[in-house]
Amino acid sequence: MTVPEGPGPHRRADEPSVVPVLEVGGSHVTAAAVDLDRARIADGTRRRLPLTPGIGPEDFLATLAEAANGVLAVGALGARTDGGVRTDGGAYPPRGARPDRGAYPDQGAYPDRGTHPDQGTHPDRGAHPSLGGYPAVGAHAALGTWGIAVPGPFDYARGIARYHGVGKFASLDGLAVGDLLAPRLNPRPTRLRFLNDASAFALGARLTAHPGSRRLVAITLGTGVGSAFLDRGTIVEDDPRVPPEGRVDLLTVDGRPLEDTVSTRAMTAQYTDRTGCPVDGLRELTARAAADDATARDIITSALHALGGALAPWLTAFEADTVVFGGSITAAWPLIGPPLTAGLSHHTPSLARLTLSARADGEDQALLGAAAFAARSA
């Protein structure tokens, strides 16, 4: 069943309320500012740009910086004195002024932001002249920590791409994304916090839809299979209850890598081999299955049943209570849900009682999860 969204996350007092984030996908990068108090993308801040196949290091960094700086630009966000944002995208009135009654008579106007009357100028804070000296996102957000969700393999602690042999990102292998991206952002952040895109999706889904889940597993289905295991909201990767590194894509089906059975590449290639007709990705394949194409339906049913069987022992070992699915194929949940559930319960009948949730808003969930990750690490 699909579980409706719940309330937003509970934020600690020392965590920023608005967090800038990036989400890197196989064909795009999205930047936004996340309002954690409302558990939503701040209005007018989303910037989405394409990433071309085989993109080189310079173009990759330039595209990420362009998206990120678009969020920081005037008009994307207005600043207020506590580091928040206006959700209508406008600017707040100058600090020290009351729009209905003028300036405070006993205090006067505040000095330009970036200076303090008894401490001198803060040389590293920067200013935006169109906002009267205020940074566009507000000091607590723009000048603090960014959350960046990227697909693996990636050295998340050091911010270095490890895409050796990964076709579309192979030219980025070894790229020190963190060190090279930070100086391109204006204002420059104090820290960039990287996490796996499936982990970001899992954190976002738990915060918005499953806040009561003790052990949640997220599976993303698209070009490949992504995964994340959360124990009370903490990402679990090095634990005998989960696959190595928490990566379901490292599992096997009948002695072969899982993604030789469950992936865009595998499923579309099988359809072409059996029919002689090329198919443009999973969306077209699921559309054909929904239109009673027996071959397409058989391929999807077999693949999802196999996925359920591969997941079952790990969901049992982890004692998962919730499994959330994301990715492009989730739009066809009525088609993929039944064989997936059958694969799970065939291996372990008790898994039929699991809460299964399909999220079509995977990008929003990943952005929110990246923000929550960054805020707690700030």
Short mmCIF file of C-alpha atoms in Angstrom, two decimals:
data_model
loop_
_atom_site.label_atom_id
_atom_site.label_comp_id
_atom_site.label_asym_id
_atom_site.label_seq_id
_atom_site.Cartn_x
_atom_site.Cartn_y
_atom_site.Cartn_z
CA MET A 1 0.00 0.00 0.00
CA THR A 2 1.05 3.61 -0.44
CA VAL A 3 1.34 5.45 2.86
CA PRO A 4 0.29 9.12 2.95
CA GLU A 5 2.75 11.76 3.98
CA GLY A 6 3.02 12.52 7.66
CA PRO A 7 4.19 15.57 9.59
CA GLY A 8 7.51 17.24 9.01
CA PRO A 9 10.70 16.45 10.90
CA HIS A 10 11.45 17.64 14.42
CA ARG A 11 14.50 19.91 14.32
CA ARG A 12 16.92 20.48 17.17
CA ALA A 13 17.31 24.07 18.31
CA ASP A 14 20.93 24.20 17.14
CA GLU A 15 20.15 22.99 13.62
CA PRO A 16 19.61 25.46 10.75
CA SER A 17 16.02 25.83 9.63
CA VAL A 18 16.87 26.38 5.96
CA VAL A 19 19.49 24.23 4.27
CA PRO A 20 20.82 24.50 0.69
CA VAL A 21 21.15 21.17 -1.11
CA LEU A 22 22.14 19.52 -4.37
CA GLU A 23 20.83 16.23 -5.77
CA VAL A 24 22.83 14.68 -8.59
CA GLY A 25 21.08 12.16 -10.82
CA GLY A 26 22.20 10.26 -13.85
CA SER A 27 20.93 12.93 -16.24
CA HIS A 28 20.44 16.04 -14.11
CA VAL A 29 21.41 18.06 -11.06
CA THR A 30 18.82 19.79 -8.90
CA ALA A 31 19.60 22.52 -6.37
CA ALA A 32 17.17 23.92 -3.84
CA ALA A 33 16.80 25.37 -0.37
CA VAL A 34 14.90 23.13 2.02
CA ASP A 35 12.75 24.59 4.77
CA LEU A 36 13.08 21.91 7.43
CA ASP A 37 10.47 23.49 9.70
CA ARG A 38 7.85 22.94 6.99
CA ALA A 39 9.49 19.83 5.48
CA ARG A 40 9.29 21.29 1.99
CA ILE A 41 11.28 22.91 -0.77
CA ALA A 42 11.27 26.67 -0.24
CA ASP A 43 9.19 28.29 -2.96
CA GLY A 44 11.10 29.64 -5.94
CA THR A 45 14.40 27.98 -5.05
CA ARG A 46 14.48 24.81 -7.17
CA ARG A 47 17.01 24.88 -10.02
CA ARG A 48 17.29 21.82 -12.30
CA LEU A 49 19.91 21.52 -15.04
CA PRO A 50 20.76 18.63 -17.39
CA LEU A 51 23.93 16.56 -17.19
CA THR A 52 24.91 15.25 -20.59
CA PRO A 53 26.10 11.63 -20.96
CA GLY A 54 29.88 11.38 -20.66
CA ILE A 55 30.15 14.87 -19.17
CA GLY A 56 33.71 15.98 -18.40
CA PRO A 57 35.01 17.24 -15.04
CA GLU A 58 34.97 20.95 -15.87
CA ASP A 59 31.45 20.92 -17.31
CA PHE A 60 30.24 18.79 -14.40
CA LEU A 61 31.58 21.20 -11.80
CA ALA A 62 30.35 24.23 -13.75
CA THR A 63 26.83 22.79 -14.00
CA LEU A 64 26.67 22.00 -10.28
CA ALA A 65 27.93 25.47 -9.43
CA GLU A 66 25.43 27.13 -11.78
CA ALA A 67 22.54 25.26 -10.19
CA ALA A 68 23.75 26.00 -6.66
CA ASN A 69 24.43 29.68 -7.28
CA GLY A 70 20.98 29.98 -8.82
CA VAL A 71 19.56 29.04 -5.42
CA LEU A 72 21.74 31.64 -3.73
CA ALA A 73 20.79 34.36 -6.20
CA VAL A 74 18.53 37.25 -5.34
CA GLY A 75 14.98 36.45 -6.30
CA ALA A 76 15.39 32.79 -5.44
CA LEU A 77 15.34 33.51 -1.71
CA GLY A 78 14.81 36.51 0.49
CA ALA A 79 16.70 36.79 3.76
CA ARG A 80 15.37 37.53 7.20
CA THR A 81 17.17 38.22 10.40
CA ASP A 82 16.96 34.71 11.85
CA GLY A 83 18.40 33.01 8.76
CA GLY A 84 15.05 31.85 7.37
CA VAL A 85 13.46 32.52 4.01
CA ARG A 86 10.26 33.92 2.73
CA THR A 87 8.31 31.25 0.97
CA ASP A 88 7.03 33.68 -1.65
CA GLY A 89 10.58 34.32 -2.87
CA GLY A 90 10.59 38.03 -2.02
CA ALA A 91 12.99 39.96 0.15
CA TYR A 92 12.25 40.95 3.73
CA PRO A 93 12.32 44.67 4.59
CA PRO A 94 15.64 46.14 5.72
CA ARG A 95 16.66 45.14 9.20
CA GLY A 96 15.85 47.81 11.72
CA ALA A 97 12.76 48.99 9.84
CA ARG A 98 9.08 48.18 10.48
CA PRO A 99 7.13 48.32 7.22
CA ASP A 100 3.98 49.58 8.94
CA ARG A 101 5.50 52.19 11.25
CA GLY A 102 8.97 53.01 10.00
CA ALA A 103 12.23 52.61 11.90
CA TYR A 104 12.39 51.72 15.58
CA PRO A 105 12.83 55.12 17.24
CA ASP A 106 14.98 53.91 20.10
CA GLN A 107 17.28 51.68 18.10
CA GLY A 108 17.71 53.20 14.68
CA ALA A 109 18.85 51.21 11.70
CA TYR A 110 21.16 48.28 11.96
CA PRO A 111 24.54 48.61 10.25
CA ASP A 112 25.09 46.83 6.97
CA ARG A 113 25.24 43.09 7.42
CA GLY A 114 28.81 41.84 7.53
CA THR A 115 29.79 44.42 10.19
CA HIS A 116 29.26 44.60 13.93
CA PRO A 117 29.69 47.87 15.82
CA ASP A 118 31.94 46.36 18.48
CA GLN A 119 33.69 43.63 16.52
CA GLY A 120 34.56 45.08 13.16
CA THR A 121 33.97 43.61 9.75
CA HIS A 122 33.45 39.90 9.12
CA PRO A 123 35.66 39.45 6.06
CA ASP A 124 34.34 36.00 5.10
CA ARG A 125 30.62 36.53 5.17
CA GLY A 126 30.04 38.36 1.95
CA ALA A 127 26.99 40.41 1.05
CA HIS A 128 24.51 40.87 -1.72
CA PRO A 129 24.00 44.49 -2.73
CA SER A 130 20.50 43.94 -4.08
CA LEU A 131 19.36 42.81 -0.65
CA GLY A 132 20.89 45.72 1.17
CA GLY A 133 23.88 43.67 2.27
CA TYR A 134 22.07 40.46 3.25
CA PRO A 135 23.13 37.12 1.79
CA ALA A 136 20.28 35.79 -0.32
CA VAL A 137 19.69 32.59 1.66
CA GLY A 138 20.47 33.97 5.09
CA ALA A 139 23.65 33.47 7.07
CA HIS A 140 22.65 30.28 8.82
CA ALA A 141 21.95 28.54 5.55
CA ALA A 142 24.10 29.90 2.73
CA LEU A 143 27.26 30.27 4.75
CA GLY A 144 26.92 26.99 6.60
CA THR A 145 26.71 23.42 5.39
CA TRP A 146 25.38 22.14 2.06
CA GLY A 147 23.92 18.66 1.73
CA ILE A 148 24.81 16.94 -1.55
CA ALA A 149 23.24 13.65 -2.63
CA VAL A 150 25.19 11.80 -5.33
CA PRO A 151 25.07 8.26 -6.72
CA GLY A 152 27.82 5.81 -5.88
CA PRO A 153 30.44 4.62 -6.02
CA PHE A 154 31.70 7.74 -4.27
CA ASP A 155 34.02 8.51 -1.35
CA TYR A 156 31.40 10.42 0.63
CA ALA A 157 33.64 11.34 3.56
CA ARG A 158 36.27 12.95 1.30
CA GLY A 159 34.00 14.14 -1.51
CA ILE A 160 35.79 12.22 -4.26
CA ALA A 161 34.12 10.48 -7.21
CA ARG A 162 34.96 6.79 -7.69
CA TYR A 163 33.30 6.13 -11.02
CA HIS A 164 35.85 3.78 -12.58
CA GLY A 165 34.02 1.76 -15.21
CA VAL A 166 30.72 3.57 -14.65
CA GLY A 167 29.85 4.54 -18.22
CA LYS A 168 28.04 7.86 -17.93
CA PHE A 169 30.33 9.24 -15.18
CA ALA A 170 33.58 7.40 -16.05
CA SER A 171 35.40 10.62 -16.92
CA LEU A 172 34.77 11.91 -13.39
CA ASP A 173 36.63 9.07 -11.66
CA GLY A 174 39.01 10.48 -9.06
CA LEU A 175 37.53 13.98 -9.24
CA ALA A 176 37.78 15.82 -5.90
CA VAL A 177 34.27 17.24 -6.19
CA GLY A 178 34.18 18.74 -2.70
CA ASP A 179 37.48 20.59 -2.91
CA LEU A 180 36.82 21.89 -6.43
CA LEU A 181 33.15 22.80 -6.05
CA ALA A 182 33.29 24.80 -2.81
CA PRO A 183 35.28 27.77 -4.19
CA ARG A 184 32.84 28.06 -7.10
CA LEU A 185 29.90 28.79 -4.78
CA ASN A 186 29.15 32.37 -3.83
CA PRO A 187 29.19 32.80 -0.93
CA ARG A 188 31.58 29.94 -0.25
CA PRO A 189 30.13 27.41 2.22
CA THR A 190 31.97 26.30 5.31
CA ARG A 191 31.34 22.65 4.55
CA LEU A 192 29.92 20.28 1.93
CA ARG A 193 28.35 17.08 3.26
CA PHE A 194 27.99 14.25 0.72
CA LEU A 195 25.73 11.22 1.02
CA ASN A 196 24.44 8.50 -1.23
CA ASP A 197 21.36 9.45 -3.23
CA ALA A 198 19.41 6.40 -2.03
CA SER A 199 20.31 7.25 1.57
CA ALA A 200 19.04 10.78 1.03
CA PHE A 201 15.81 9.39 -0.39
CA ALA A 202 15.44 7.08 2.62
CA LEU A 203 15.99 9.88 5.13
CA GLY A 204 13.48 12.11 3.37
CA ALA A 205 10.86 9.38 3.13
CA ARG A 206 11.22 8.53 6.82
CA LEU A 207 10.97 12.15 7.90
CA THR A 208 7.88 12.96 5.86
CA ALA A 209 5.93 9.71 5.57
CA HIS A 210 7.23 7.16 8.08
CA PRO A 211 8.46 9.02 11.19
CA GLY A 212 7.49 6.09 13.40
CA SER A 213 9.51 3.50 11.48
CA ARG A 214 12.24 1.82 13.51
CA ARG A 215 13.94 0.03 10.64
CA LEU A 216 13.26 1.37 7.18
CA VAL A 217 14.74 0.12 3.91
CA ALA A 218 14.67 2.24 0.76
CA ILE A 219 15.05 0.79 -2.73
CA THR A 220 15.39 2.97 -5.82
CA LEU A 221 14.68 1.42 -9.21
CA GLY A 222 15.85 3.07 -12.40
CA THR A 223 19.10 2.83 -14.31
CA GLY A 224 20.20 0.41 -11.59
CA VAL A 225 19.13 -0.57 -8.08
CA GLY A 226 19.98 1.75 -5.19
CA SER A 227 19.41 1.00 -1.53
CA ALA A 228 19.66 2.31 2.01
CA PHE A 229 19.02 0.79 5.44
CA LEU A 230 17.96 3.04 8.33
CA ASP A 231 17.91 2.00 11.98
CA ARG A 232 15.92 4.67 13.86
CA GLY A 233 16.95 7.20 11.23
CA THR A 234 20.66 6.27 11.21
CA ILE A 235 22.20 4.99 7.98
CA VAL A 236 23.52 1.43 8.42
CA GLU A 237 26.24 0.24 6.02
CA ASP A 238 28.78 -1.85 7.96
CA ASP A 239 26.65 -4.42 9.73
CA PRO A 240 26.06 -8.17 9.26
CA ARG A 241 22.31 -7.48 9.00
CA VAL A 242 22.74 -5.62 5.70
CA PRO A 243 24.51 -6.37 2.39
CA PRO A 244 28.10 -5.11 2.06
CA GLU A 245 28.08 -1.29 2.26
CA GLY A 246 24.29 -1.51 2.44
CA ARG A 247 24.29 -2.05 -1.34
CA VAL A 248 21.57 -4.27 -2.77
CA ASP A 249 23.15 -3.94 -6.22
CA LEU A 250 25.95 -6.23 -4.99
CA LEU A 251 23.50 -9.11 -4.50
CA THR A 252 23.10 -11.91 -7.03
CA VAL A 253 20.25 -13.75 -8.72
CA ASP A 254 21.02 -17.27 -9.92
CA GLY A 255 24.73 -16.56 -9.59
CA ARG A 256 24.65 -13.38 -11.66
CA PRO A 257 24.71 -9.73 -10.49
CA LEU A 258 21.25 -8.49 -9.50
CA GLU A 259 21.41 -5.69 -12.06
CA ASP A 260 21.75 -8.27 -14.84
CA THR A 261 18.10 -9.00 -14.05
CA VAL A 262 16.69 -5.81 -12.49
CA SER A 263 17.85 -2.65 -14.26
CA THR A 264 16.87 -0.50 -17.20
CA ARG A 265 19.66 -2.05 -19.25
CA ALA A 266 18.73 -5.65 -18.48
CA MET A 267 14.97 -5.36 -18.85
CA THR A 268 14.96 -3.32 -22.05
CA ALA A 269 17.63 -5.54 -23.62
CA GLN A 270 15.58 -8.64 -22.80
CA TYR A 271 12.53 -7.11 -24.43
CA THR A 272 14.46 -6.29 -27.59
CA ASP A 273 15.98 -9.78 -27.70
CA ARG A 274 12.56 -11.41 -27.41
CA THR A 275 10.59 -9.14 -29.76
CA GLY A 276 13.15 -7.54 -32.06
CA CYS A 277 11.74 -4.12 -31.11
CA PRO A 278 13.83 -1.52 -29.26
CA VAL A 279 12.24 0.09 -26.22
CA ASP A 280 13.13 3.49 -24.79
CA GLY A 281 13.66 2.87 -21.09
CA LEU A 282 11.50 1.58 -18.27
CA ARG A 283 8.74 4.12 -18.80
CA GLU A 284 8.02 2.79 -22.27
CA LEU A 285 8.41 -0.81 -21.12
CA THR A 286 5.90 -0.36 -18.29
CA ALA A 287 3.57 1.54 -20.62
CA ARG A 288 3.61 -1.40 -23.02
CA ALA A 289 2.95 -3.81 -20.15
CA ALA A 290 0.02 -1.70 -18.99
CA ALA A 291 -1.33 -1.85 -22.56
CA ASP A 292 -1.43 -5.67 -22.36
CA ASP A 293 1.88 -6.36 -24.09
CA ALA A 294 2.38 -9.89 -22.76
CA THR A 295 6.15 -9.90 -23.27
CA ALA A 296 6.68 -6.63 -21.46
CA ARG A 297 4.46 -7.77 -18.61
CA ASP A 298 6.30 -11.09 -18.32
CA ILE A 299 9.72 -9.38 -18.19
CA ILE A 300 8.61 -6.94 -15.49
CA THR A 301 6.86 -9.63 -13.46
CA SER A 302 9.89 -11.95 -13.57
CA ALA A 303 12.36 -9.18 -12.71
CA LEU A 304 10.37 -7.82 -9.78
CA HIS A 305 9.67 -11.29 -8.41
CA ALA A 306 13.43 -11.95 -8.54
CA LEU A 307 14.11 -8.66 -6.76
CA GLY A 308 11.69 -9.62 -4.00
CA GLY A 309 13.44 -12.94 -3.56
CA ALA A 310 16.86 -11.28 -3.38
CA LEU A 311 15.69 -8.71 -0.84
CA ALA A 312 13.76 -11.08 1.42
CA PRO A 313 16.62 -12.59 3.48
CA TRP A 314 18.11 -9.17 4.14
CA LEU A 315 14.81 -7.57 5.10
CA THR A 316 14.32 -10.46 7.52
CA ALA A 317 17.83 -10.15 8.98
CA PHE A 318 17.44 -6.39 9.38
CA GLU A 319 13.96 -6.82 10.91
CA ALA A 320 12.64 -4.12 8.60
CA ASP A 321 9.17 -2.79 9.30
CA THR A 322 8.91 -0.49 6.25
CA VAL A 323 10.21 -0.68 2.69
CA VAL A 324 10.00 2.42 0.51
CA PHE A 325 10.44 2.26 -3.25
CA GLY A 326 11.46 5.17 -5.44
CA GLY A 327 12.71 5.77 -8.96
CA SER A 328 11.13 6.11 -12.36
CA ILE A 329 9.45 2.70 -12.33
CA THR A 330 7.36 3.47 -9.23
CA ALA A 331 4.89 5.34 -11.44
CA ALA A 332 3.79 1.85 -12.48
CA TRP A 333 3.36 0.61 -8.90
CA PRO A 334 0.05 -1.21 -9.61
CA LEU A 335 2.02 -3.23 -12.16
CA ILE A 336 5.23 -3.87 -10.19
CA GLY A 337 3.87 -4.09 -6.65
CA PRO A 338 2.14 -7.51 -6.88
CA PRO A 339 5.12 -9.50 -8.28
CA LEU A 340 7.48 -7.78 -5.88
CA THR A 341 5.27 -8.66 -2.91
CA ALA A 342 4.93 -12.21 -4.22
CA GLY A 343 8.72 -12.53 -4.42
CA LEU A 344 9.10 -11.34 -0.85
CA SER A 345 6.42 -13.57 0.64
CA HIS A 346 7.46 -16.61 -1.41
CA HIS A 347 10.81 -16.57 0.37
CA THR A 348 9.50 -15.49 3.80
CA PRO A 349 5.70 -15.54 4.28
CA SER A 350 5.86 -13.15 7.25
CA LEU A 351 7.14 -10.38 4.93
CA ALA A 352 3.64 -10.09 3.50
CA ARG A 353 2.90 -7.97 6.59
CA LEU A 354 5.57 -5.40 5.73
CA THR A 355 4.53 -1.83 5.04
CA LEU A 356 5.40 -1.21 1.38
CA SER A 357 5.35 2.38 0.17
CA ALA A 358 5.90 3.74 -3.34
CA ARG A 359 7.05 7.36 -3.61
CA ALA A 360 6.68 9.13 -6.94
CA ASP A 361 8.27 12.32 -5.52
CA GLY A 362 11.73 10.81 -5.18
CA GLU A 363 13.59 14.00 -6.00
CA ASP A 364 11.80 15.95 -3.28
CA GLN A 365 12.48 13.18 -0.77
CA ALA A 366 16.17 13.11 -1.67
CA LEU A 367 16.47 16.90 -1.35
CA LEU A 368 14.79 16.85 2.04
CA GLY A 369 16.91 13.93 3.23
CA ALA A 370 20.12 15.64 2.13
CA ALA A 371 19.05 18.74 4.06
CA ALA A 372 18.30 16.76 7.23
CA PHE A 373 21.67 14.99 6.93
CA ALA A 374 23.53 18.26 6.49
CA ALA A 375 21.67 20.01 9.33
CA ARG A 376 22.46 17.28 11.82
CA SER A 377 26.10 17.34 10.76
CA ALA A 378 26.44 21.12 10.83
#
